Short mmCIF file of C-alpha atoms in Angstrom, two decimals:
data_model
loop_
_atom_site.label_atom_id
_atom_site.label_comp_id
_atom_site.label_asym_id
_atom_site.label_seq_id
_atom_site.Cartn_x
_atom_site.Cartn_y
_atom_site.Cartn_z
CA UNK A 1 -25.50 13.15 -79.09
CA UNK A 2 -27.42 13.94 -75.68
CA UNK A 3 -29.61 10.93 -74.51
CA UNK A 4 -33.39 11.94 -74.81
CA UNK A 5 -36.27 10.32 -72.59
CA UNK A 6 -38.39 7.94 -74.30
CA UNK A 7 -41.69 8.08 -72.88
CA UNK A 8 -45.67 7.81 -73.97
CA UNK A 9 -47.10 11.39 -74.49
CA UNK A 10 -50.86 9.85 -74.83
CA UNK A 11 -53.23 12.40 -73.63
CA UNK A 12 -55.04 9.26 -72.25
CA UNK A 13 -52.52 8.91 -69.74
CA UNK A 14 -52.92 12.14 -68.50
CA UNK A 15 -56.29 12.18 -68.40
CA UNK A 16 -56.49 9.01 -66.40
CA UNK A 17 -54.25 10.52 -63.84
CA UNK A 18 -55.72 13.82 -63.36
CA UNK A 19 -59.15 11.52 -62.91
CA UNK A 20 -57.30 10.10 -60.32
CA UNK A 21 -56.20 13.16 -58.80
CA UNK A 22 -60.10 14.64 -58.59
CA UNK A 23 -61.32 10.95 -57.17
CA UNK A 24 -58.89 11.70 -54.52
CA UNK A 25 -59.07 15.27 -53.88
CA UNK A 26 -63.06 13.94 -53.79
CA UNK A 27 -62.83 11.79 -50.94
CA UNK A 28 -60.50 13.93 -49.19
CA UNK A 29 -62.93 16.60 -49.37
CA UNK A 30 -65.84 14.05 -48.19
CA UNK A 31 -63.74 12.44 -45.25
CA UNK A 32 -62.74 16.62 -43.92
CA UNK A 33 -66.80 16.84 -44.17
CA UNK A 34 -68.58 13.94 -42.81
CA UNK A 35 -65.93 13.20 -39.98
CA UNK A 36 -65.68 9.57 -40.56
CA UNK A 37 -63.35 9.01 -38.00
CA UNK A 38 -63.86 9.96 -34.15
CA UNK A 39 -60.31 10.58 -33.48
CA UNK A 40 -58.65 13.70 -35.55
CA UNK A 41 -55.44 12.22 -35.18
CA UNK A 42 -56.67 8.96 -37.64
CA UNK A 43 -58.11 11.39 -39.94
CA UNK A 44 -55.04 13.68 -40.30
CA UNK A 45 -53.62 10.15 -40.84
CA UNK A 46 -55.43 9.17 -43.88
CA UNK A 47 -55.88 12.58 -45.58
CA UNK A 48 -52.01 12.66 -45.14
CA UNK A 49 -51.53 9.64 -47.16
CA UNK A 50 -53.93 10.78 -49.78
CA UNK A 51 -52.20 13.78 -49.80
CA UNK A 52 -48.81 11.79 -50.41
CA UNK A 53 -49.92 9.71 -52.82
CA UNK A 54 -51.45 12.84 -55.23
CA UNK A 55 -48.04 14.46 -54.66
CA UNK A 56 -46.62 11.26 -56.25
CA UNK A 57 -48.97 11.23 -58.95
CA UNK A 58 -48.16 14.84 -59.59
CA UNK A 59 -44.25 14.32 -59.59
CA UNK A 60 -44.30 11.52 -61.46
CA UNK A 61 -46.37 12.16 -64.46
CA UNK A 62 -46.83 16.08 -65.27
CA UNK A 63 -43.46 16.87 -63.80
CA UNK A 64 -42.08 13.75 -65.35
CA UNK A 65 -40.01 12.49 -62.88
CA UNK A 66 -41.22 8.82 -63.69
CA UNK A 67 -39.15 8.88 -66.57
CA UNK A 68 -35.76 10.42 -65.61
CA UNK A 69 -33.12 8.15 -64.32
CA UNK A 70 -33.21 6.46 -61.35
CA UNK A 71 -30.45 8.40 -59.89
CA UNK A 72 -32.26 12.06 -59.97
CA UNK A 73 -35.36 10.27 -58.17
CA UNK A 74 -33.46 9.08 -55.18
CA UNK A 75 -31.53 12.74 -55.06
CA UNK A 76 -35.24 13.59 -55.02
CA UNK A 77 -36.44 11.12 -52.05
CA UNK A 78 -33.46 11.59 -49.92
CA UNK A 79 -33.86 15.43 -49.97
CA UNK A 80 -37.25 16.13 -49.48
CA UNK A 81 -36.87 13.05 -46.81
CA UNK A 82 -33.64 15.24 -45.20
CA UNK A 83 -36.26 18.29 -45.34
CA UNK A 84 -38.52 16.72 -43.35
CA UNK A 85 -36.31 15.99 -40.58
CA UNK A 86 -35.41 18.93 -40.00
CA UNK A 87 -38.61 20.90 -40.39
CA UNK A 88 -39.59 17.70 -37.31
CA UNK A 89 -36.41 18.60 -34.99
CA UNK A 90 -36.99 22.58 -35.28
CA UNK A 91 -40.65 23.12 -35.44
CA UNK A 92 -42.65 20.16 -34.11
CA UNK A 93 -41.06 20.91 -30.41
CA UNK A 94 -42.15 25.02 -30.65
CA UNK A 95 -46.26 23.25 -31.30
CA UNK A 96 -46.00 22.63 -27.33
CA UNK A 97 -45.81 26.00 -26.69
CA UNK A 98 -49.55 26.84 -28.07
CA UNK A 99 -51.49 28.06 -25.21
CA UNK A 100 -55.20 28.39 -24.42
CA UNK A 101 -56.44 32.57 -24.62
CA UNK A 102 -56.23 33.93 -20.94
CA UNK A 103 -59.65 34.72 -21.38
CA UNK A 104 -60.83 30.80 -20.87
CA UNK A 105 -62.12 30.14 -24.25
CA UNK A 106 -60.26 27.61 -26.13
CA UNK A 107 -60.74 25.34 -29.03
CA UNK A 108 -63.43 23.25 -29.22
CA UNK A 109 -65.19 25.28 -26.49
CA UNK A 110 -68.50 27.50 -27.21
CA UNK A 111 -68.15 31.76 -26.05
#
């Protein structure tokens, strides 16, 4: 006989995680608006590990990772992780190359 996952179907618990997951998306949506912080590079910061944690939320419960065995999580982390490395060492070095238009009008600049 095949081992089955025990875990708690309540539609409570999904409901209290896709409350979470609009409280988040919430202030994510209030922080892009109001600009809370002066320097973009804090607020890509902290809408990154909003971001991360929803993922997480997402993964875990309506994908139901959180209740497969440990082993298929880490094959998981350690991919996605490996994924990221590599999308770093090929396409973070070609975001130099962005260049202002000839014509003198760049970002952040009025026409």
């Amino acid at each position: 006989m095949h081992d089955v996952a025990k875990h708690d179907d309540s539609k409570g618990q999904y409901f209290w995680v896709w409350g979470a997951l609009l409280v988040l998306t919430a202030i994510e949506v209030w922080l892009g608006y109001n600009q809370v912080f002066k320097d973009p590079r804090h607020m890509l910061e902290v809408l990154m590990i909003l971001s991360i944690i929803k993922s997480a939320l997402i993964i875990g419960y309506f994908m139901h990772l959180k209740f497969e065995k440990a082993i298929m999580r880490w094959l998981l982390v350690i991919s996605v992780t490996a994924c990221f490395v590599i999308m770093y060492f090929f396409f973070f070095p070609d975001a130099d190359r962005v260049q202002p238009p000839p014509n003198g009008v760049g970002i952040g600049q009025q026409s």
